[in-house]
Amino acid sequence: MATPLHISISKKLRHQIESGVYTSGDRLPSEHQLMETYNVSRITARQAMANLVSQGLAIAYRGKGVFVTPQKKVTYSLSSPLVFLEQDMARQGVAFSFESLTFESICAPAEVAVALEISADTPVYLQRKLLRMDGAAGAVDVSYLIAELGQRFAPQLERQMTFPTLAQNGVPIEHVDAMVECTHADYDLSDHLEVPLGHALMVYRYTAYSCDRQPVLHGATISRADRFCYSLSMRAGE
Amino acid sequence: MATPLHISISKKLRHQIESGVYTSGDRLPSEHQLMETYNVSRITARQAMANLVSQGLAIAYRGKGVFVTPQKKVTYSLSSPLVFLEQDMARQGVAFSFESLTFESICAPAEVAVALEISADTPVYLQRKLLRMDGAAGAVDVSYLIAELGQRFAPQLERQMTFPTLAQNGVPIEHVDAMVECTHADYDLSDHLEVPLGHALMVYRYTAYSCDRQPVLHGATISRADRFCYSLSMRAGE
DNA sequence: CGCTTCAACTTGTTATGACAAGTGAGTTTA
DNA sequence: TAAACTCACTTGTCATAACAAGTTGAAGCG
């Protein structure tokens, strides 16, 4: 046979997932079961599972088993330029909750200083937020705000460093530049986001500008690619 | 040691890539070399390489070796709503070329019929395009056009089914809905796009509407996530 | 009843060994 | 000279084996 065994096995499993034999969150056969069912070695059974995990169709948990990835994706609209975590996504059938991980005042790192058009030693507020979806970690947001602009209402920022909070305190956002790209989870990040190594991630980088075209806020939202997609609606006209 | 051997090896290689020991397109040490260097079995060396491939940092070629992925990403702007492959990306330091793979007239598949708001048996033009970047396959575009709208200039469409072509022939596009998500290469697709199994892909789905809010064109661009990112620039104001 | 312990399960890591298959350079052959 | 072949090297596939480590439920103990 031309196609490798582990490919044909993972194809069969993939088909079973897509045809509803195994659905969202179901446990797939264990490696030992696959060995008996298809009469292959553990290496082959393991490789077949690795294919599914690599394709984002399944997640493996040591000691528990391999489970079908919850395939429902949450759509985030890029058309209304709000910072990611502020979106009202409750009506998409997933329970969201925010968690402020850290809030501190630091000197701007080089990359951030460039984006905010400030010198590298200017103080900025750094906030890390965690977005939970049905309890599980779904996205991490890291954002930097020029500290001078938020000094007067820092306690409020600590709770929620969002566009409305800024606007209410005299720092309205008029313009947002953003970029969407795809990366992969490395070993360090997998601790925070609870995703396996090599798992695909979407990165949403943004820089928000005030009315006078001065950059105010810069940050990135790193989300699980299997749980998020981005939508937009544009009018033609250059 | 708490961290597995294959992790520490791939971390070391990753660091060497990031610090410039190996740069874009360089060949990484062979599995046998890793076995001798780190005194590990081939399984461990192989796993370390698999980590890098899984993270998109390297690509393996049978018989040749493992090479550092060309890390330069091409930015596609979502702000000017043109169909993906029409963009002028020549100035980003990559040589682009288009290739029309197929052009045929078929009955609209179910999913397409829904998007184009037509019945499932309405004829549509189906075009597949391949975008080459420096010779290598970078993206595949599959688009469907309501056949009735393009009958008069079908030969021209076959060469380039693009927004300007449509506009020149009295079918201007005024509005585009789009969505960006991330998937993974499956075994079938890897043939066409020349990417390894499990490789991350960006999918850009779009539906273009004419002035009277009628859907005209629907399609998707599937691109290598390690070569593409999407940018946008939005004005605030709901 | 509640807690602890343990055994049976799971996936993760790693070693050794073998053959298949693609690549490329050098050598042989026509 | 040019084509064909061989050989060394590469990654891909697959088997057997063992131990580590996380999970879970059942059995036993206080």
Coordinates of C-alpha atoms (C1' of nucleotides) in Angstrom, one line a residue:
Chain A
M1 CA 0.0 0.0 0.0
A2 CA 1.3 3.4 -0.9
T3 CA -0.2 5.4 1.9
P4 CA 1.4 4.8 5.3
L5 CA -0.6 3.0 8.0
H6 CA -0.7 5.9 10.4
I7 CA -2.1 8.1 7.7
S8 CA -4.9 5.7 6.8
I9 CA -5.7 5.2 10.5
S10 CA -5.9 8.9 11.2
K11 CA -7.9 9.4 8.0
K12 CA -10.4 6.8 9.2
L13 CA -10.6 8.5 12.6
R14 CA -10.9 11.8 11.0
H15 CA -13.8 10.5 8.9
Q16 CA -15.4 9.1 12.0
I17 CA -15.2 12.5 13.7
E18 CA -16.6 14.3 10.7
S19 CA -19.4 11.8 10.3
G20 CA -20.4 12.1 13.9
V21 CA -19.2 8.8 15.4
Y22 CA -17.2 10.9 17.7
T23 CA -18.4 14.4 18.5
S24 CA -17.1 17.4 20.3
G25 CA -15.3 16.4 23.5
D26 CA -15.7 12.7 23.0
R27 CA -12.9 10.4 23.9
L28 CA -11.1 8.7 21.0
P29 CA -9.9 5.1 21.3
S30 CA -6.7 4.7 23.3
E31 CA -3.4 3.8 21.7
H32 CA -3.8 0.3 23.0
Q33 CA -7.2 -0.1 21.4
L34 CA -5.9 1.2 18.1
M35 CA -3.1 -1.4 18.3
E36 CA -5.6 -4.2 18.6
T37 CA -8.1 -2.8 16.2
Y38 CA -5.7 -2.2 13.3
N39 CA -3.0 -4.7 14.4
V40 CA -0.2 -2.2 14.4
S41 CA 2.5 -1.3 16.8
R42 CA 2.2 1.5 19.4
I43 CA 4.4 3.8 17.4
T44 CA 2.0 3.6 14.5
A45 CA -1.1 4.1 16.6
R46 CA 0.7 7.0 18.4
Q47 CA 1.6 8.6 15.0
A48 CA -2.0 8.3 13.9
M49 CA -3.1 10.2 17.0
A50 CA -0.3 12.7 16.6
N51 CA -1.6 13.5 13.1
L52 CA -5.1 14.3 14.5
V53 CA -3.6 16.4 17.3
S54 CA -1.3 18.2 14.8
Q55 CA -4.3 18.9 12.6
G56 CA -6.1 20.4 15.6
L57 CA -8.9 17.8 15.5
A58 CA -8.0 16.3 18.9
I59 CA -6.2 17.1 22.1
A60 CA -4.3 14.6 24.2
Y61 CA -4.2 14.6 28.0
R62 CA -1.7 12.4 29.8
G63 CA -3.4 9.8 32.0
K64 CA -6.8 10.6 30.6
G65 CA -6.9 10.0 26.8
V66 CA -7.3 11.8 23.5
F67 CA -10.4 13.9 23.0
V68 CA -12.0 15.5 20.0
T69 CA -11.4 19.2 20.0
P70 CA -14.4 21.4 20.6
Q71 CA -14.8 22.6 17.1
K72 CA -17.1 25.5 17.6
K73 CA -15.3 28.7 16.7
V74 CA -16.1 32.1 18.1
T75 CA -16.2 34.8 15.6
Y76 CA -14.6 38.1 16.4
S77 CA -15.6 41.1 14.2
L78 CA -12.7 43.2 13.1
S79 CA -15.1 45.7 11.6
S80 CA -15.9 47.5 14.8
P81 CA -12.5 48.4 16.0
L82 CA -12.6 47.6 19.7
V83 CA -9.9 45.9 21.5
F84 CA -10.4 42.2 21.3
L85 CA -11.4 41.2 24.8
E86 CA -14.0 43.9 25.1
Q87 CA -16.3 42.3 22.5
D88 CA -19.6 41.1 23.6
M89 CA -19.4 37.5 22.6
A90 CA -21.8 36.1 25.0
R91 CA -24.5 35.3 22.5
Q92 CA -22.3 32.9 20.6
G93 CA -23.1 30.0 22.9
V94 CA -19.9 30.1 24.9
A95 CA -19.6 31.3 28.5
F96 CA -16.8 34.0 28.7
S97 CA -15.0 35.3 31.7
F98 CA -12.1 37.7 32.0
E99 CA -9.3 37.5 34.4
S100 CA -6.7 40.3 35.0
L101 CA -3.5 38.4 35.4
T102 CA -1.0 41.2 36.0
F103 CA -1.1 45.0 36.1
E104 CA 2.2 46.9 36.5
S105 CA 4.1 50.0 35.5
I106 CA 7.3 49.4 33.6
C107 CA 9.7 51.0 31.2
A108 CA 8.6 50.5 27.6
P109 CA 10.4 47.5 25.9
A110 CA 12.1 48.4 22.6
E111 CA 9.4 46.9 20.4
V112 CA 6.6 48.6 22.3
A113 CA 8.4 52.0 22.3
V114 CA 8.6 51.9 18.6
A115 CA 4.9 51.2 18.2
L116 CA 3.9 53.9 20.7
E117 CA 6.5 56.3 19.3
I118 CA 8.1 57.0 22.6
S119 CA 11.6 56.6 24.0
A120 CA 12.5 53.2 25.5
D121 CA 12.5 54.4 29.1
T122 CA 9.1 56.0 29.1
P123 CA 6.8 54.4 31.7
V124 CA 3.9 52.3 30.4
Y125 CA 1.2 50.3 32.1
L126 CA 1.4 46.6 31.2
Q127 CA -1.7 44.5 31.6
R128 CA -2.1 40.8 31.0
K129 CA -5.6 39.5 30.6
L130 CA -6.8 35.9 30.3
L131 CA -10.0 35.1 28.5
R132 CA -11.7 31.9 29.6
M133 CA -14.2 30.2 27.3
D134 CA -16.4 27.7 29.1
G135 CA -13.8 27.6 31.8
A136 CA -10.8 26.7 29.6
A137 CA -8.2 29.3 28.6
G138 CA -9.0 30.6 25.2
A139 CA -6.8 33.7 24.7
V140 CA -4.2 35.9 26.4
D141 CA -4.0 39.6 25.9
V142 CA -1.0 41.7 26.6
S143 CA -1.4 45.4 26.2
Y144 CA 0.7 48.5 26.9
L145 CA -0.7 52.0 27.6
I146 CA 1.4 55.1 27.9
A147 CA 1.3 55.6 31.7
E148 CA 1.1 59.4 31.6
L149 CA -2.3 59.1 29.9
G150 CA -3.8 56.8 32.5
Q151 CA -2.2 58.0 35.8
R152 CA -5.4 59.8 37.0
F153 CA -7.5 56.7 36.7
A154 CA -5.0 53.9 37.2
P155 CA -7.2 51.9 39.7
Q156 CA -9.9 51.8 37.2
L157 CA -7.5 50.7 34.5
E158 CA -6.3 47.8 36.6
R159 CA -9.8 46.5 36.6
Q160 CA -10.4 47.0 33.0
M161 CA -8.0 48.6 30.6
T162 CA -10.4 49.0 27.7
F163 CA -11.4 51.5 25.1
P164 CA -14.6 52.7 26.9
T165 CA -12.6 53.2 30.1
L166 CA -10.1 55.3 28.2
A167 CA -12.8 57.3 26.4
Q168 CA -14.7 58.0 29.7
N169 CA -11.5 59.5 31.1
G170 CA -10.8 61.8 28.2
V171 CA -8.6 59.6 26.0
P172 CA -10.8 58.7 23.1
I173 CA -9.6 56.2 20.4
E174 CA -10.2 57.2 16.9
H175 CA -8.1 54.9 14.8
V176 CA -6.7 51.3 15.1
D177 CA -4.1 49.6 13.1
A178 CA -4.1 45.8 13.4
M179 CA -2.6 42.7 12.0
V180 CA -3.6 39.1 12.2
E181 CA -1.2 36.3 11.8
C182 CA -0.7 32.7 12.8
T183 CA 2.0 31.2 15.0
H184 CA 2.6 28.1 17.0
A185 CA 2.7 27.4 20.7
D186 CA 6.1 27.1 22.1
Y187 CA 7.0 25.2 25.2
D188 CA 6.9 28.3 27.5
L189 CA 3.6 29.6 26.3
S190 CA 1.9 26.3 26.6
D191 CA 2.0 26.7 30.3
H192 CA -0.1 29.9 30.3
L193 CA -2.5 29.0 27.5
E194 CA -2.8 25.4 28.3
V195 CA -2.3 24.3 24.7
P196 CA 0.0 21.5 23.5
L197 CA 3.3 22.3 21.9
G198 CA 3.0 23.2 18.3
H199 CA -0.6 24.0 18.6
A200 CA -1.7 26.8 16.2
L201 CA -2.4 30.2 17.6
M202 CA -3.8 33.3 16.1
V203 CA -2.1 36.6 17.0
Y204 CA -4.0 39.8 16.8
R205 CA -1.7 42.8 17.1
Y206 CA -3.1 46.3 17.5
T207 CA -2.1 49.8 17.9
A208 CA -4.8 52.4 18.9
Y209 CA -4.4 56.0 18.1
S210 CA -6.1 59.1 19.7
C211 CA -7.8 61.9 17.7
D212 CA -4.4 63.7 17.2
R213 CA -3.0 60.5 15.6
Q214 CA -0.8 59.8 18.6
P215 CA -0.4 56.1 19.5
V216 CA -1.9 55.4 22.8
L217 CA -2.3 51.7 23.3
H218 CA -0.4 48.8 21.8
G219 CA -0.8 45.1 22.4
A220 CA -1.5 41.7 21.2
T221 CA -4.1 39.0 21.7
I222 CA -2.9 35.5 21.4
S223 CA -5.8 33.1 20.9
R224 CA -6.3 29.4 20.2
A225 CA -6.7 29.0 16.5
D226 CA -9.2 26.2 17.0
R227 CA -11.5 28.4 18.9
F228 CA -11.3 31.8 17.1
C229 CA -11.9 33.3 13.7
Y230 CA -12.0 36.9 12.6
S231 CA -14.7 38.4 10.4
L232 CA -14.8 41.7 8.7
S233 CA -17.1 43.6 6.4
M234 CA -15.8 46.3 4.0
R235 CA -17.2 48.8 1.6
A236 CA -15.3 49.0 -1.7
G237 CA -13.9 52.4 -2.6
E238 CA -10.1 52.3 -2.4
Chain B
M1 CA 15.9 16.7 34.4
A2 CA 12.2 17.7 34.2
T3 CA 12.1 18.8 30.6
P4 CA 12.3 16.0 28.0
L5 CA 15.4 15.6 26.0
H6 CA 13.7 16.3 22.6
I7 CA 12.3 19.5 24.0
S8 CA 15.7 20.8 25.2
I9 CA 17.3 19.8 21.9
S10 CA 14.6 21.6 19.8
K11 CA 14.9 24.6 22.1
K12 CA 18.6 24.7 21.5
L13 CA 18.1 24.5 17.8
R14 CA 15.3 27.1 18.0
H15 CA 17.7 29.4 19.8
Q16 CA 20.4 28.8 17.2
I17 CA 17.9 29.7 14.5
E18 CA 16.8 32.8 16.2
S19 CA 20.3 33.9 17.0
G20 CA 21.4 33.5 13.4
V21 CA 23.5 30.4 13.5
Y22 CA 21.1 28.9 11.0
T23 CA 19.3 31.4 8.8
S24 CA 16.5 31.3 6.3
G25 CA 16.8 28.2 4.0
D26 CA 19.8 26.8 5.8
R27 CA 20.1 23.1 6.3
L28 CA 19.8 21.9 9.9
P29 CA 21.9 19.0 11.3
S30 CA 20.7 15.6 10.2
E31 CA 19.1 13.2 12.6
H32 CA 22.3 11.2 12.7
Q33 CA 24.4 14.3 13.6
L34 CA 21.9 15.1 16.4
M35 CA 22.3 11.6 17.7
E36 CA 26.0 12.0 18.0
T37 CA 26.0 15.6 19.2
Y38 CA 23.5 15.0 22.0
N39 CA 24.1 11.3 22.5
V40 CA 20.5 10.3 22.1
S41 CA 18.5 7.8 20.1
R42 CA 17.1 8.5 16.6
I43 CA 13.6 8.7 18.1
T44 CA 14.6 11.6 20.3
A45 CA 16.5 13.4 17.6
R46 CA 13.6 12.9 15.3
Q47 CA 11.1 14.2 17.9
A48 CA 13.2 17.3 18.3
M49 CA 13.1 17.9 14.6
A50 CA 9.3 17.2 14.5
N51 CA 8.9 19.9 17.2
L52 CA 10.5 22.5 14.9
V53 CA 8.5 21.4 11.9
S54 CA 5.3 21.4 14.0
Q55 CA 6.1 25.0 15.1
G56 CA 6.6 26.0 11.5
L57 CA 10.3 26.8 12.0
A58 CA 11.6 24.1 9.7
I59 CA 10.5 21.9 6.8
A60 CA 11.7 18.4 6.2
Y61 CA 12.4 16.9 2.8
R62 CA 13.0 13.2 2.5
G63 CA 16.4 12.4 1.1
K64 CA 17.6 16.0 1.4
G65 CA 17.4 17.1 5.0
V66 CA 15.6 19.6 7.3
F67 CA 15.7 23.2 6.3
V68 CA 14.9 26.4 8.2
T69 CA 11.6 27.8 6.9
P70 CA 11.9 31.1 5.1
Q71 CA 10.4 33.2 7.8
K72 CA 9.6 36.3 5.8
K73 CA 5.9 36.9 5.9
V74 CA 4.0 38.8 3.2
T75 CA 1.4 41.2 4.5
Y76 CA -1.9 41.4 2.8
S77 CA -4.0 44.4 3.5
L78 CA -7.6 43.7 4.3
S79 CA -8.4 47.4 4.4
S80 CA -8.8 47.8 0.6
P81 CA -11.3 45.0 -0.1
L82 CA -9.9 43.4 -3.2
V83 CA -9.8 39.7 -3.8
F84 CA -6.7 38.3 -2.3
L85 CA -4.7 37.3 -5.4
E86 CA -5.1 40.7 -7.1
Q87 CA -3.1 42.6 -4.6
D88 CA 0.1 44.2 -5.7
M89 CA 2.6 42.5 -3.4
A90 CA 5.6 42.7 -5.6
R91 CA 7.3 45.4 -3.5
Q92 CA 7.6 43.1 -0.5
G93 CA 10.7 41.5 -1.7
V94 CA 9.1 38.3 -3.0
A95 CA 8.6 37.3 -6.6
F96 CA 5.0 36.5 -7.3
S97 CA 3.4 34.6 -10.1
F98 CA -0.2 33.5 -10.7
E99 CA -1.3 30.3 -12.3
S100 CA -4.8 29.5 -13.4
L101 CA -5.2 25.9 -12.5
T102 CA -8.8 25.2 -13.6
F103 CA -11.7 27.1 -15.0
E104 CA -15.0 25.4 -15.5
S105 CA -18.8 25.9 -15.4
I106 CA -20.6 23.7 -12.8
C107 CA -23.7 23.6 -10.8
A108 CA -23.3 25.5 -7.5
P109 CA -22.4 23.2 -4.5
A110 CA -24.7 23.6 -1.5
E111 CA -22.4 25.7 0.5
V112 CA -21.7 28.1 -2.4
A113 CA -25.4 28.3 -3.3
V114 CA -26.2 29.5 0.2
A115 CA -23.4 32.1 0.1
L116 CA -24.5 33.4 -3.3
E117 CA -28.2 33.2 -2.5
I118 CA -29.0 31.0 -5.5
S119 CA -30.5 27.6 -5.9
A120 CA -28.2 24.6 -5.8
D121 CA -28.5 23.9 -9.6
T122 CA -27.6 27.4 -10.8
P123 CA -24.5 27.4 -13.0
V124 CA -21.4 29.0 -11.6
Y125 CA -17.9 29.5 -12.9
L126 CA -15.4 27.8 -10.7
Q127 CA -11.8 29.0 -10.9
R128 CA -8.8 27.6 -9.1
K129 CA -5.7 29.8 -8.9
L130 CA -2.2 29.1 -7.6
L131 CA 0.0 31.8 -6.2
R132 CA 3.7 31.1 -6.4
M133 CA 6.1 33.0 -4.1
D134 CA 9.7 32.7 -5.3
G135 CA 8.7 29.7 -7.2
A136 CA 7.2 27.7 -4.3
A137 CA 3.4 27.3 -3.9
G138 CA 2.2 29.9 -1.4
A139 CA -1.6 30.0 -1.7
V140 CA -4.5 28.4 -3.5
D141 CA -7.6 30.4 -4.4
V142 CA -10.9 28.8 -5.2
S143 CA -13.7 31.2 -6.3
Y144 CA -17.2 30.9 -7.6
L145 CA -18.9 33.5 -9.8
I146 CA -22.6 33.4 -10.8
A147 CA -22.2 32.3 -14.4
E148 CA -25.0 34.4 -15.8
L149 CA -23.1 37.6 -14.8
G150 CA -19.9 36.6 -16.6
Q151 CA -21.2 34.8 -19.8
R152 CA -20.4 37.7 -22.1
F153 CA -16.7 37.8 -21.1
A154 CA -16.0 34.3 -20.1
P155 CA -12.7 34.0 -22.0
Q156 CA -11.4 37.1 -20.2
L157 CA -12.6 35.6 -16.9
E158 CA -10.7 32.4 -17.6
R159 CA -7.5 34.5 -17.7
Q160 CA -8.2 36.6 -14.6
M161 CA -11.4 36.4 -12.6
T162 CA -10.7 39.5 -10.6
F163 CA -12.6 42.5 -9.3
P164 CA -11.3 44.9 -12.0
T165 CA -12.3 42.4 -14.7
L166 CA -15.8 42.3 -13.3
A167 CA -16.0 46.1 -12.9
Q168 CA -14.8 46.7 -16.5
N169 CA -17.6 44.5 -17.7
G170 CA -20.4 46.2 -15.8
V171 CA -20.4 44.1 -12.6
P172 CA -18.9 46.4 -10.0
I173 CA -18.3 45.2 -6.5
E174 CA -19.3 47.5 -3.7
H175 CA -19.1 45.4 -0.6
V176 CA -17.1 42.5 0.7
D177 CA -17.7 40.2 3.7
A178 CA -14.8 38.2 4.7
M179 CA -13.5 35.9 7.4
V180 CA -10.0 34.9 8.4
E181 CA -9.4 31.6 10.2
C182 CA -6.7 29.1 10.7
T183 CA -6.8 25.4 9.8
H184 CA -4.3 22.7 9.2
A185 CA -3.1 20.9 6.1
D186 CA -4.7 17.5 5.6
Y187 CA -3.2 14.7 3.6
D188 CA -5.1 15.5 0.4
L189 CA -4.4 19.2 0.4
S190 CA -0.7 18.8 1.0
D191 CA -0.3 17.5 -2.5
H192 CA -1.6 20.7 -4.0
L193 CA 0.0 23.2 -1.7
E194 CA 3.2 21.3 -1.1
V195 CA 3.1 21.7 2.6
P196 CA 3.7 18.9 5.2
L197 CA 0.8 17.3 7.0
G198 CA -0.5 19.3 9.9
H199 CA 1.1 22.5 8.6
A200 CA -0.8 25.6 9.6
L201 CA -2.9 27.4 6.9
M202 CA -4.7 30.6 6.9
V203 CA -8.1 30.6 5.2
Y204 CA -9.5 33.8 3.9
R205 CA -13.2 33.4 2.9
Y206 CA -14.9 36.2 1.1
T207 CA -18.3 37.1 -0.5
A208 CA -18.4 40.0 -2.8
Y209 CA -21.6 41.9 -3.4
S210 CA -22.7 44.2 -6.2
C211 CA -24.3 47.7 -5.7
D212 CA -27.7 46.2 -5.3
R213 CA -26.5 44.0 -2.4
Q214 CA -26.7 40.9 -4.5
P215 CA -23.9 38.4 -3.9
V216 CA -21.8 37.9 -7.0
L217 CA -18.5 36.2 -6.1
H218 CA -17.7 33.8 -3.3
G219 CA -14.5 32.0 -2.6
A220 CA -11.6 31.2 -0.3
T221 CA -7.9 31.7 -0.4
I222 CA -5.9 29.1 1.5
S223 CA -2.4 30.3 2.2
R224 CA 0.6 29.0 4.1
A225 CA 0.4 30.5 7.6
D226 CA 4.2 30.8 7.7
R227 CA 4.2 33.1 4.6
F228 CA 1.2 35.3 5.1
C229 CA -0.3 37.8 7.5
Y230 CA -3.2 40.1 7.3
S231 CA -3.2 43.8 8.2
L232 CA -6.1 46.2 8.5
S233 CA -6.6 49.8 9.5
M234 CA -9.9 50.9 10.9
R235 CA -11.5 54.2 12.0
A236 CA -13.4 54.1 15.2
G237 CA -17.1 55.2 15.2
E238 CA -19.2 52.1 15.4
Chain C
dC1 C1' -18.5 7.6 56.6
dG2 C1' -14.2 9.7 55.0
dC3 C1' -9.6 9.3 54.0
dT4 C1' -5.6 6.8 52.2
dT5 C1' -3.6 3.5 49.4
dC6 C1' -3.1 0.9 45.5
dA7 C1' -3.8 -1.0 41.0
dA8 C1' -5.2 -0.4 36.4
dC9 C1' -5.5 2.5 33.0
dT10 C1' -3.9 6.4 30.2
dT11 C1' -0.3 9.2 27.4
dG12 C1' 4.9 10.7 27.5
dT13 C1' 9.7 9.6 26.9
dT14 C1' 13.4 7.0 25.1
dA15 C1' 16.3 3.1 23.3
dT16 C1' 17.5 -0.3 19.5
dG17 C1' 16.8 -2.2 15.2
dA18 C1' 15.3 -2.7 10.5
dC19 C1' 13.8 -1.6 5.9
dA20 C1' 11.7 1.8 2.4
dA21 C1' 12.3 5.6 -0.4
dG22 C1' 14.0 10.1 -2.2
dT23 C1' 18.4 12.8 -3.4
dG24 C1' 22.8 13.7 -5.3
dA25 C1' 27.3 13.0 -6.6
dG26 C1' 30.6 10.2 -8.5
dT27 C1' 31.6 6.3 -11.4
dT28 C1' 30.8 3.3 -15.0
dT29 C1' 29.1 2.2 -19.4
dA30 C1' 27.5 2.7 -24.2
Chain D
dT1 C1' 30.5 12.9 -24.4
dA2 C1' 26.2 11.6 -22.5
dA3 C1' 23.4 8.5 -20.4
dA4 C1' 22.9 4.9 -16.9
dC5 C1' 24.2 3.0 -12.8
dT6 C1' 25.8 2.6 -8.1
dC7 C1' 26.5 4.1 -3.5
dA8 C1' 26.3 7.0 0.4
dC9 C1' 23.3 9.9 2.8
dT10 C1' 19.0 11.6 3.9
dT11 C1' 14.1 11.4 6.0
dG12 C1' 9.9 8.1 6.4
dT13 C1' 7.8 4.1 8.3
dC14 C1' 7.2 0.5 11.6
dA15 C1' 8.2 -3.2 15.3
dT16 C1' 9.4 -4.4 20.2
dA17 C1' 10.6 -3.0 24.7
dA18 C1' 10.8 -0.5 29.0
dC19 C1' 10.0 3.0 32.3
dA20 C1' 7.9 7.6 33.8
dA21 C1' 4.0 10.1 35.1
dG22 C1' -0.8 11.7 35.4
dT23 C1' -5.8 10.0 36.2
dT24 C1' -9.4 7.5 38.2
dG25 C1' -11.9 4.4 40.6
dA26 C1' -12.0 0.6 43.7
dA27 C1' -10.5 -1.5 47.8
dG28 C1' -9.0 -1.2 52.4
dC29 C1' -8.3 1.2 56.8
dG30 C1' -9.2 4.4 60.6

